[in-house]
Amino acid sequence: LLRPGVSFAVAQRVKLSGGYTVTASRDDGADPFSTRRPEHRAWLSAQLAHGLGPVSLGHRLRAEHRWLPGISVDDAGVPIGETRVTAERMRYSLRATIPLTARAADRGLYLAASDEVFASFGGYAGDMAFDQNRATVVVGMRASRSLRVEMGYMLQSSGEDGRLDERNHTLQISAVSSTPFRRR
């Protein structure tokens, strides 16, 4: 997964972002080292941050336009080749961060938990309104004022026909930079 983007601070606790994502995954039962064609996404998001006692809360709403690999079929429904299809998706995430050390705001440790709900619509989206959920728990460290490093666990639930019956267990390791492009 590669997701470059640019963010703009609209107010002290409000941020708007936009970017591009490319991701590749394997088909179930296939060789885990060979990927299928990648999925491409253009995205826009709005973030709001606020505190609730010692807990920092972050809300994010993201809109995505997706280009997905698909199969072309003729009028009789017979597959005739590969194609690209499009779909739209909205995502809402709520994240709570709790400091584990007194200096968590600067260079300390923290614990974060989040939940993100996905709603697909249009094009190749299918019939299920809410088709994915991601619940995550991470331990993080602020390496500097502009660099966070995190490691944790994500349970990704997805499915079809009105049921989230597929579960993926993921170990996440991430580094996030908030270094500004210009000095103030």
mmCIF file of N, CA and C in Angstrom, residues 40-165:
data_model
loop_
_atom_site.group_PDB
_atom_site.id
_atom_site.type_symbol
_atom_site.label_atom_id
_atom_site.label_comp_id
_atom_site.label_asym_id
_atom_site.label_seq_id
_atom_site.Cartn_x
_atom_site.Cartn_y
_atom_site.Cartn_z
ATOM 1 N N HIS A 40 -6.263 1.415 -7.788
ATOM 2 C CA HIS A 40 -5.867 2.816 -7.693
ATOM 3 C C HIS A 40 -7.011 3.605 -7.069
ATOM 4 N N ARG A 41 -6.690 4.628 -6.273
ATOM 5 C CA ARG A 41 -7.706 5.461 -5.625
ATOM 6 C C ARG A 41 -7.259 6.916 -5.600
ATOM 7 N N ALA A 42 -8.195 7.811 -5.857
ATOM 8 C CA ALA A 42 -8.001 9.237 -5.587
ATOM 9 C C ALA A 42 -8.863 9.527 -4.361
ATOM 10 N N TRP A 43 -8.338 10.302 -3.405
ATOM 11 C CA TRP A 43 -9.084 10.508 -2.164
ATOM 12 C C TRP A 43 -8.988 11.935 -1.653
ATOM 13 N N LEU A 44 -10.037 12.319 -0.911
ATOM 14 C CA LEU A 44 -10.107 13.588 -0.191
ATOM 15 C C LEU A 44 -10.559 13.272 1.223
ATOM 16 N N SER A 45 -10.019 13.972 2.216
ATOM 17 C CA SER A 45 -10.465 13.714 3.589
ATOM 18 C C SER A 45 -10.480 15.001 4.407
ATOM 19 N N ALA A 46 -11.298 14.953 5.450
ATOM 20 C CA ALA A 46 -11.377 16.037 6.431
ATOM 21 C C ALA A 46 -11.169 15.413 7.801
ATOM 22 N N GLN A 47 -10.326 16.062 8.633
ATOM 23 C CA GLN A 47 -10.023 15.550 9.958
ATOM 24 C C GLN A 47 -10.323 16.612 11.007
ATOM 25 N N LEU A 48 -10.838 16.153 12.143
ATOM 26 C CA LEU A 48 -11.110 17.013 13.289
ATOM 27 C C LEU A 48 -10.490 16.357 14.511
ATOM 28 N N ALA A 49 -9.719 17.100 15.285
ATOM 29 C CA ALA A 49 -9.080 16.592 16.502
ATOM 30 C C ALA A 49 -9.556 17.401 17.697
ATOM 31 N N HIS A 50 -9.750 16.716 18.826
ATOM 32 C CA HIS A 50 -10.103 17.405 20.064
ATOM 33 C C HIS A 50 -9.779 16.495 21.245
ATOM 34 N N GLY A 51 -9.760 17.066 22.429
ATOM 35 C CA GLY A 51 -9.435 16.313 23.627
ATOM 36 C C GLY A 51 -10.669 16.021 24.456
ATOM 37 N N LEU A 52 -10.552 14.981 25.265
ATOM 38 C CA LEU A 52 -11.574 14.618 26.234
ATOM 39 C C LEU A 52 -10.801 14.138 27.462
ATOM 40 N N GLY A 53 -10.463 15.081 28.342
ATOM 41 C CA GLY A 53 -9.574 14.765 29.460
ATOM 42 C C GLY A 53 -8.196 14.441 28.911
ATOM 43 N N PRO A 54 -7.580 13.351 29.391
ATOM 44 C CA PRO A 54 -6.248 12.991 28.895
ATOM 45 C C PRO A 54 -6.271 12.296 27.531
ATOM 46 N N VAL A 55 -7.464 11.980 27.027
ATOM 47 C CA VAL A 55 -7.608 11.254 25.759
ATOM 48 C C VAL A 55 -7.723 12.246 24.607
ATOM 49 N N SER A 56 -6.960 11.999 23.553
ATOM 50 C CA SER A 56 -7.072 12.776 22.317
ATOM 51 C C SER A 56 -7.960 11.998 21.349
ATOM 52 N N LEU A 57 -8.956 12.675 20.790
ATOM 53 C CA LEU A 57 -9.849 12.036 19.828
ATOM 54 C C LEU A 57 -9.617 12.626 18.450
ATOM 55 N N GLY A 58 -9.669 11.766 17.455
ATOM 56 C CA GLY A 58 -9.537 12.200 16.073
ATOM 57 C C GLY A 58 -10.636 11.585 15.232
ATOM 58 N N HIS A 59 -11.314 12.410 14.447
ATOM 59 C CA HIS A 59 -12.359 11.969 13.532
ATOM 60 C C HIS A 59 -11.843 12.201 12.119
ATOM 61 N N ARG A 60 -12.097 11.249 11.232
ATOM 62 C CA ARG A 60 -11.711 11.437 9.829
ATOM 63 C C ARG A 60 -12.827 10.938 8.927
ATOM 64 N N LEU A 61 -13.201 11.755 7.951
ATOM 65 C CA LEU A 61 -14.150 11.368 6.920
ATOM 66 C C LEU A 61 -13.399 11.419 5.599
ATOM 67 N N ARG A 62 -13.388 10.292 4.876
ATOM 68 C CA ARG A 62 -12.629 10.221 3.621
ATOM 69 C C ARG A 62 -13.546 9.759 2.496
ATOM 70 N N ALA A 63 -13.454 10.427 1.346
ATOM 71 C CA ALA A 63 -14.152 10.019 0.125
ATOM 72 C C ALA A 63 -13.108 9.490 -0.852
ATOM 73 N N GLU A 64 -13.413 8.340 -1.472
ATOM 74 C CA GLU A 64 -12.478 7.727 -2.415
ATOM 75 C C GLU A 64 -13.178 7.428 -3.738
ATOM 76 N N HIS A 65 -12.482 7.711 -4.828
ATOM 77 C CA HIS A 65 -12.891 7.234 -6.151
ATOM 78 C C HIS A 65 -11.908 6.118 -6.490
ATOM 79 N N ARG A 66 -12.433 4.927 -6.760
ATOM 80 C CA ARG A 66 -11.582 3.739 -6.923
ATOM 81 C C ARG A 66 -11.627 3.214 -8.351
ATOM 82 N N TRP A 67 -10.465 2.784 -8.858
ATOM 83 C CA TRP A 67 -10.351 2.077 -10.126
ATOM 84 C C TRP A 67 -9.904 0.667 -9.784
ATOM 85 N N LEU A 68 -10.777 -0.321 -10.039
ATOM 86 C CA LEU A 68 -10.551 -1.702 -9.616
ATOM 87 C C LEU A 68 -10.366 -2.617 -10.820
ATOM 88 N N PRO A 69 -9.588 -3.694 -10.642
ATOM 89 C CA PRO A 69 -9.520 -4.690 -11.715
ATOM 90 C C PRO A 69 -10.860 -5.405 -11.822
ATOM 91 N N GLY A 70 -11.283 -5.711 -13.027
ATOM 92 C CA GLY A 70 -12.542 -6.417 -13.242
ATOM 93 C C GLY A 70 -12.473 -7.279 -14.485
ATOM 94 N N ILE A 71 -13.575 -7.951 -14.787
ATOM 95 C CA ILE A 71 -13.664 -8.840 -15.948
ATOM 96 C C ILE A 71 -14.780 -8.326 -16.857
ATOM 97 N N SER A 72 -14.468 -8.155 -18.139
ATOM 98 C CA SER A 72 -15.485 -7.792 -19.127
ATOM 99 C C SER A 72 -16.246 -9.046 -19.520
ATOM 100 N N VAL A 73 -17.560 -8.907 -19.687
ATOM 101 C CA VAL A 73 -18.385 -10.031 -20.139
ATOM 102 C C VAL A 73 -19.183 -9.595 -21.355
ATOM 103 N N ASP A 74 -19.525 -10.559 -22.210
ATOM 104 C CA ASP A 74 -20.363 -10.236 -23.369
ATOM 105 C C ASP A 74 -21.833 -10.260 -22.951
ATOM 106 N N ASP A 75 -22.742 -10.084 -23.917
ATOM 107 C CA ASP A 75 -24.170 -10.021 -23.621
ATOM 108 C C ASP A 75 -24.702 -11.300 -22.982
ATOM 109 N N ALA A 76 -24.047 -12.426 -23.232
ATOM 110 C CA ALA A 76 -24.477 -13.705 -22.662
ATOM 111 C C ALA A 76 -23.863 -13.947 -21.285
ATOM 112 N N GLY A 77 -23.010 -13.007 -20.812
ATOM 113 C CA GLY A 77 -22.382 -13.165 -19.505
ATOM 114 C C GLY A 77 -21.092 -13.963 -19.529
ATOM 115 N N VAL A 78 -20.551 -14.217 -20.710
ATOM 116 C CA VAL A 78 -19.311 -14.981 -20.847
ATOM 117 C C VAL A 78 -18.127 -14.021 -20.706
ATOM 118 N N PRO A 79 -17.160 -14.356 -19.832
ATOM 119 C CA PRO A 79 -15.986 -13.484 -19.671
ATOM 120 C C PRO A 79 -15.204 -13.365 -20.979
ATOM 121 N N ILE A 80 -14.839 -12.115 -21.336
ATOM 122 C CA ILE A 80 -14.097 -11.906 -22.583
ATOM 123 C C ILE A 80 -12.765 -11.193 -22.360
ATOM 124 N N GLY A 81 -12.438 -10.835 -21.129
ATOM 125 C CA GLY A 81 -11.154 -10.192 -20.883
ATOM 126 C C GLY A 81 -11.179 -9.317 -19.640
ATOM 127 N N GLU A 82 -10.015 -8.801 -19.329
ATOM 128 C CA GLU A 82 -9.873 -7.952 -18.147
ATOM 129 C C GLU A 82 -10.202 -6.502 -18.492
ATOM 130 N N THR A 83 -10.636 -5.755 -17.480
ATOM 131 C CA THR A 83 -10.966 -4.348 -17.658
ATOM 132 C C THR A 83 -10.765 -3.632 -16.329
ATOM 133 N N ARG A 84 -11.046 -2.359 -16.293
ATOM 134 C CA ARG A 84 -11.062 -1.570 -15.053
ATOM 135 C C ARG A 84 -12.493 -1.139 -14.805
ATOM 136 N N VAL A 85 -12.920 -1.206 -13.556
ATOM 137 C CA VAL A 85 -14.239 -0.727 -13.167
ATOM 138 C C VAL A 85 -14.047 0.320 -12.085
ATOM 139 N N THR A 86 -15.065 1.146 -11.856
ATOM 140 C CA THR A 86 -14.959 2.193 -10.854
ATOM 141 C C THR A 86 -15.991 1.992 -9.758
ATOM 142 N N ALA A 87 -15.701 2.533 -8.599
ATOM 143 C CA ALA A 87 -16.621 2.516 -7.461
ATOM 144 C C ALA A 87 -16.277 3.696 -6.564
ATOM 145 N N GLU A 88 -17.248 4.133 -5.815
ATOM 146 C CA GLU A 88 -17.064 5.216 -4.849
ATOM 147 C C GLU A 88 -17.128 4.616 -3.454
ATOM 148 N N ARG A 89 -16.456 5.263 -2.513
ATOM 149 C CA ARG A 89 -16.488 4.770 -1.139
ATOM 150 C C ARG A 89 -16.315 5.931 -0.172
ATOM 151 N N MET A 90 -17.075 5.881 0.920
ATOM 152 C CA MET A 90 -16.922 6.813 2.037
ATOM 153 C C MET A 90 -16.387 6.016 3.217
ATOM 154 N N ARG A 91 -15.509 6.645 3.994
ATOM 155 C CA ARG A 91 -14.927 6.012 5.176
ATOM 156 C C ARG A 91 -15.020 6.988 6.343
ATOM 157 N N TYR A 92 -15.429 6.474 7.513
ATOM 158 C CA TYR A 92 -15.419 7.291 8.725
ATOM 159 C C TYR A 92 -14.599 6.561 9.778
ATOM 160 N N SER A 93 -13.663 7.277 10.392
ATOM 161 C CA SER A 93 -12.787 6.701 11.406
ATOM 162 C C SER A 93 -12.835 7.543 12.669
ATOM 163 N N LEU A 94 -12.868 6.855 13.796
ATOM 164 C CA LEU A 94 -12.743 7.490 15.107
ATOM 165 C C LEU A 94 -11.542 6.856 15.794
ATOM 166 N N ARG A 95 -10.620 7.696 16.285
ATOM 167 C CA ARG A 95 -9.398 7.206 16.936
ATOM 168 C C ARG A 95 -9.244 7.892 18.287
ATOM 169 N N ALA A 96 -8.955 7.091 19.314
ATOM 170 C CA ALA A 96 -8.682 7.598 20.664
ATOM 171 C C ALA A 96 -7.242 7.281 21.005
ATOM 172 N N THR A 97 -6.505 8.284 21.498
ATOM 173 C CA THR A 97 -5.097 8.114 21.857
ATOM 174 C C THR A 97 -4.918 8.486 23.321
ATOM 175 N N ILE A 98 -4.262 7.587 24.058
ATOM 176 C CA ILE A 98 -4.041 7.764 25.492
ATOM 177 C C ILE A 98 -2.536 7.796 25.748
ATOM 178 N N PRO A 99 -2.023 8.841 26.393
ATOM 179 C CA PRO A 99 -0.579 8.885 26.690
ATOM 180 C C PRO A 99 -0.217 7.834 27.739
ATOM 181 N N LEU A 100 0.928 7.181 27.535
ATOM 182 C CA LEU A 100 1.424 6.192 28.501
ATOM 183 C C LEU A 100 2.555 6.739 29.349
ATOM 184 N N THR A 101 3.128 7.851 28.903
ATOM 185 C CA THR A 101 4.195 8.502 29.655
ATOM 186 C C THR A 101 3.859 9.984 29.787
ATOM 187 N N ALA A 102 4.479 10.641 30.731
ATOM 188 C CA ALA A 102 4.199 12.058 30.980
ATOM 189 C C ALA A 102 4.566 12.924 29.787
ATOM 190 N N ARG A 103 5.542 12.493 28.986
ATOM 191 C CA ARG A 103 5.994 13.296 27.848
ATOM 192 C C ARG A 103 5.415 12.806 26.529
ATOM 193 N N ALA A 104 4.264 12.151 26.539
ATOM 194 C CA ALA A 104 3.686 11.570 25.323
ATOM 195 C C ALA A 104 3.440 12.609 24.233
ATOM 196 N N ALA A 105 3.135 13.836 24.602
ATOM 197 C CA ALA A 105 2.889 14.880 23.596
ATOM 198 C C ALA A 105 4.161 15.225 22.835
ATOM 199 N N ASP A 106 5.330 15.101 23.481
ATOM 200 C CA ASP A 106 6.591 15.428 22.819
ATOM 201 C C ASP A 106 7.259 14.187 22.240
ATOM 202 N N ARG A 107 7.772 13.344 23.124
ATOM 203 C CA ARG A 107 8.544 12.185 22.680
ATOM 204 C C ARG A 107 8.239 10.945 23.502
ATOM 205 N N GLY A 108 7.019 10.760 23.923
ATOM 206 C CA GLY A 108 6.694 9.642 24.778
ATOM 207 C C GLY A 108 5.922 8.547 24.077
ATOM 208 N N LEU A 109 5.541 7.552 24.863
ATOM 209 C CA LEU A 109 4.766 6.423 24.372
ATOM 210 C C LEU A 109 3.279 6.698 24.521
ATOM 211 N N TYR A 110 2.485 6.074 23.648
ATOM 212 C CA TYR A 110 1.037 6.205 23.724
ATOM 213 C C TYR A 110 0.380 4.921 23.227
ATOM 214 N N LEU A 111 -0.870 4.772 23.576
ATOM 215 C CA LEU A 111 -1.705 3.663 23.125
ATOM 216 C C LEU A 111 -2.858 4.279 22.343
ATOM 217 N N ALA A 112 -3.183 3.712 21.185
ATOM 218 C CA ALA A 112 -4.287 4.238 20.384
ATOM 219 C C ALA A 112 -5.185 3.094 19.929
ATOM 220 N N ALA A 113 -6.471 3.364 19.889
ATOM 221 C CA ALA A 113 -7.461 2.415 19.378
ATOM 222 C C ALA A 113 -8.341 3.166 18.391
ATOM 223 N N SER A 114 -8.703 2.497 17.306
ATOM 224 C CA SER A 114 -9.552 3.146 16.313
ATOM 225 C C SER A 114 -10.524 2.150 15.704
ATOM 226 N N ASP A 115 -11.579 2.700 15.130
ATOM 227 C CA ASP A 115 -12.533 1.902 14.380
ATOM 228 C C ASP A 115 -12.897 2.697 13.136
ATOM 229 N N GLU A 116 -12.927 2.014 11.991
ATOM 230 C CA GLU A 116 -13.237 2.670 10.728
ATOM 231 C C GLU A 116 -14.293 1.866 9.988
ATOM 232 N N VAL A 117 -15.352 2.553 9.559
ATOM 233 C CA VAL A 117 -16.462 1.938 8.833
ATOM 234 C C VAL A 117 -16.390 2.386 7.380
ATOM 235 N N PHE A 118 -16.612 1.446 6.446
ATOM 236 C CA PHE A 118 -16.542 1.707 5.014
ATOM 237 C C PHE A 118 -17.930 1.552 4.394
ATOM 238 N N ALA A 119 -18.323 2.483 3.548
ATOM 239 C CA ALA A 119 -19.588 2.404 2.812
ATOM 240 C C ALA A 119 -19.286 2.607 1.330
ATOM 241 N N SER A 120 -19.537 1.581 0.528
ATOM 242 C CA SER A 120 -19.293 1.651 -0.915
ATOM 243 C C SER A 120 -20.595 1.894 -1.656
ATOM 244 N N PHE A 121 -20.502 2.604 -2.780
ATOM 245 C CA PHE A 121 -21.688 2.865 -3.592
ATOM 246 C C PHE A 121 -21.258 3.188 -5.005
ATOM 247 N N GLY A 122 -22.178 3.034 -5.947
ATOM 248 C CA GLY A 122 -21.921 3.372 -7.346
ATOM 249 C C GLY A 122 -21.033 2.377 -8.054
ATOM 250 N N GLY A 123 -21.193 2.296 -9.363
ATOM 251 C CA GLY A 123 -20.331 1.458 -10.185
ATOM 252 C C GLY A 123 -20.291 0.018 -9.737
ATOM 253 N N TYR A 124 -19.135 -0.457 -9.396
ATOM 254 C CA TYR A 124 -18.869 -1.855 -9.089
ATOM 255 C C TYR A 124 -18.996 -2.144 -7.591
ATOM 256 N N ALA A 125 -19.668 -1.299 -6.842
ATOM 257 C CA ALA A 125 -19.665 -1.397 -5.382
ATOM 258 C C ALA A 125 -20.436 -2.587 -4.840
ATOM 259 N N GLY A 126 -21.457 -3.061 -5.523
ATOM 260 C CA GLY A 126 -22.254 -4.166 -4.998
ATOM 261 C C GLY A 126 -23.451 -3.642 -4.215
ATOM 262 N N ASP A 127 -24.151 -4.566 -3.549
ATOM 263 C CA ASP A 127 -25.411 -4.234 -2.883
ATOM 264 C C ASP A 127 -25.277 -3.905 -1.408
ATOM 265 N N MET A 128 -24.156 -4.191 -0.802
ATOM 266 C CA MET A 128 -24.008 -4.024 0.641
ATOM 267 C C MET A 128 -23.518 -2.618 0.967
ATOM 268 N N ALA A 129 -24.305 -1.851 1.720
ATOM 269 C CA ALA A 129 -23.950 -0.461 2.013
ATOM 270 C C ALA A 129 -22.677 -0.375 2.841
ATOM 271 N N PHE A 130 -22.621 -1.068 3.977
ATOM 272 C CA PHE A 130 -21.429 -1.078 4.816
ATOM 273 C C PHE A 130 -20.728 -2.400 4.591
ATOM 274 N N ASP A 131 -19.611 -2.351 3.843
ATOM 275 C CA ASP A 131 -18.995 -3.594 3.400
ATOM 276 C C ASP A 131 -17.646 -3.899 4.048
ATOM 277 N N GLN A 132 -17.203 -3.039 4.981
ATOM 278 C CA GLN A 132 -15.918 -3.304 5.614
ATOM 279 C C GLN A 132 -15.830 -2.540 6.931
ATOM 280 N N ASN A 133 -15.118 -3.121 7.886
ATOM 281 C CA ASN A 133 -14.839 -2.464 9.160
ATOM 282 C C ASN A 133 -13.402 -2.807 9.554
ATOM 283 N N ARG A 134 -12.693 -1.826 10.083
ATOM 284 C CA ARG A 134 -11.321 -2.045 10.544
ATOM 285 C C ARG A 134 -11.195 -1.551 11.975
ATOM 286 N N ALA A 135 -10.899 -2.468 12.877
ATOM 287 C CA ALA A 135 -10.656 -2.137 14.285
ATOM 288 C C ALA A 135 -9.162 -2.323 14.547
ATOM 289 N N THR A 136 -8.534 -1.314 15.154
ATOM 290 C CA THR A 136 -7.079 -1.315 15.312
ATOM 291 C C THR A 136 -6.688 -0.894 16.728
ATOM 292 N N VAL A 137 -5.621 -1.540 17.231
ATOM 293 C CA VAL A 137 -4.990 -1.143 18.491
ATOM 294 C C VAL A 137 -3.488 -1.063 18.218
ATOM 295 N N VAL A 138 -2.855 0.070 18.588
ATOM 296 C CA VAL A 138 -1.424 0.249 18.358
ATOM 297 C C VAL A 138 -0.745 0.824 19.592
ATOM 298 N N VAL A 139 0.536 0.551 19.703
ATOM 299 C CA VAL A 139 1.416 1.226 20.647
ATOM 300 C C VAL A 139 2.309 2.109 19.797
ATOM 301 N N GLY A 140 2.420 3.371 20.185
ATOM 302 C CA GLY A 140 3.180 4.299 19.377
ATOM 303 C C GLY A 140 4.180 5.088 20.188
ATOM 304 N N MET A 141 5.089 5.714 19.447
ATOM 305 C CA MET A 141 6.100 6.560 20.066
ATOM 306 C C MET A 141 6.295 7.777 19.169
ATOM 307 N N ARG A 142 6.321 8.931 19.780
ATOM 308 C CA ARG A 142 6.671 10.143 19.046
ATOM 309 C C ARG A 142 8.188 10.244 19.059
ATOM 310 N N ALA A 143 8.804 9.956 17.916
ATOM 311 C CA ALA A 143 10.256 10.027 17.814
ATOM 312 C C ALA A 143 10.725 11.478 17.823
ATOM 313 N N SER A 144 9.885 12.382 17.317
ATOM 314 C CA SER A 144 10.153 13.826 17.339
ATOM 315 C C SER A 144 8.799 14.519 17.224
ATOM 316 N N ARG A 145 8.808 15.837 17.190
ATOM 317 C CA ARG A 145 7.531 16.567 17.062
ATOM 318 C C ARG A 145 6.820 16.261 15.747
ATOM 319 N N SER A 146 7.581 15.855 14.715
ATOM 320 C CA SER A 146 6.975 15.621 13.408
ATOM 321 C C SER A 146 7.031 14.165 12.939
ATOM 322 N N LEU A 147 7.481 13.234 13.790
ATOM 323 C CA LEU A 147 7.573 11.826 13.380
ATOM 324 C C LEU A 147 7.005 10.907 14.453
ATOM 325 N N ARG A 148 6.036 10.080 14.035
ATOM 326 C CA ARG A 148 5.445 9.048 14.898
ATOM 327 C C ARG A 148 5.783 7.679 14.322
ATOM 328 N N VAL A 149 6.062 6.731 15.202
ATOM 329 C CA VAL A 149 6.278 5.345 14.808
ATOM 330 C C VAL A 149 5.293 4.496 15.597
ATOM 331 N N GLU A 150 4.568 3.601 14.897
ATOM 332 C CA GLU A 150 3.546 2.792 15.551
ATOM 333 C C GLU A 150 3.655 1.334 15.140
ATOM 334 N N MET A 151 3.220 0.454 16.061
ATOM 335 C CA MET A 151 3.130 -0.973 15.769
ATOM 336 C C MET A 151 1.889 -1.498 16.476
ATOM 337 N N GLY A 152 1.107 -2.318 15.770
ATOM 338 C CA GLY A 152 -0.103 -2.820 16.386
ATOM 339 C C GLY A 152 -0.806 -3.878 15.571
ATOM 340 N N TYR A 153 -2.060 -4.093 15.920
ATOM 341 C CA TYR A 153 -2.891 -5.151 15.351
ATOM 342 C C TYR A 153 -4.153 -4.538 14.745
ATOM 343 N N MET A 154 -4.545 -5.051 13.566
ATOM 344 C CA MET A 154 -5.789 -4.624 12.937
ATOM 345 C C MET A 154 -6.624 -5.848 12.590
ATOM 346 N N LEU A 155 -7.908 -5.803 12.947
ATOM 347 C CA LEU A 155 -8.884 -6.802 12.522
ATOM 348 C C LEU A 155 -9.715 -6.160 11.425
ATOM 349 N N GLN A 156 -9.570 -6.669 10.220
ATOM 350 C CA GLN A 156 -10.320 -6.165 9.072
ATOM 351 C C GLN A 156 -11.447 -7.153 8.789
ATOM 352 N N SER A 157 -12.684 -6.683 8.865
ATOM 353 C CA SER A 157 -13.856 -7.507 8.575
ATOM 354 C C SER A 157 -14.483 -7.003 7.293
ATOM 355 N N SER A 158 -14.766 -7.923 6.366
ATOM 356 C CA SER A 158 -15.404 -7.537 5.109
ATOM 357 C C SER A 158 -16.307 -8.671 4.659
ATOM 358 N N GLY A 159 -17.110 -8.398 3.644
ATOM 359 C CA GLY A 159 -17.992 -9.445 3.166
ATOM 360 C C GLY A 159 -18.927 -8.987 2.086
ATOM 361 N N GLU A 160 -19.862 -9.867 1.779
ATOM 362 C CA GLU A 160 -20.871 -9.636 0.748
ATOM 363 C C GLU A 160 -22.208 -10.128 1.260
ATOM 364 N N ASP A 161 -23.260 -9.844 0.516
ATOM 365 C CA ASP A 161 -24.606 -10.341 0.823
ATOM 366 C C ASP A 161 -25.073 -9.977 2.225
ATOM 367 N N GLY A 162 -24.680 -8.814 2.719
ATOM 368 C CA GLY A 162 -25.173 -8.341 4.009
ATOM 369 C C GLY A 162 -24.473 -8.898 5.224
ATOM 370 N N ARG A 163 -23.380 -9.648 5.032
ATOM 371 C CA ARG A 163 -22.661 -10.213 6.175
ATOM 372 C C ARG A 163 -21.176 -9.911 6.078
ATOM 373 N N LEU A 164 -20.586 -9.506 7.210
ATOM 374 C CA LEU A 164 -19.129 -9.320 7.285
ATOM 375 C C LEU A 164 -18.539 -10.640 7.755
ATOM 376 N N ASP A 165 -18.353 -11.575 6.824
ATOM 377 C CA ASP A 165 -17.941 -12.927 7.207
ATOM 378 C C ASP A 165 -16.483 -13.253 6.897
#
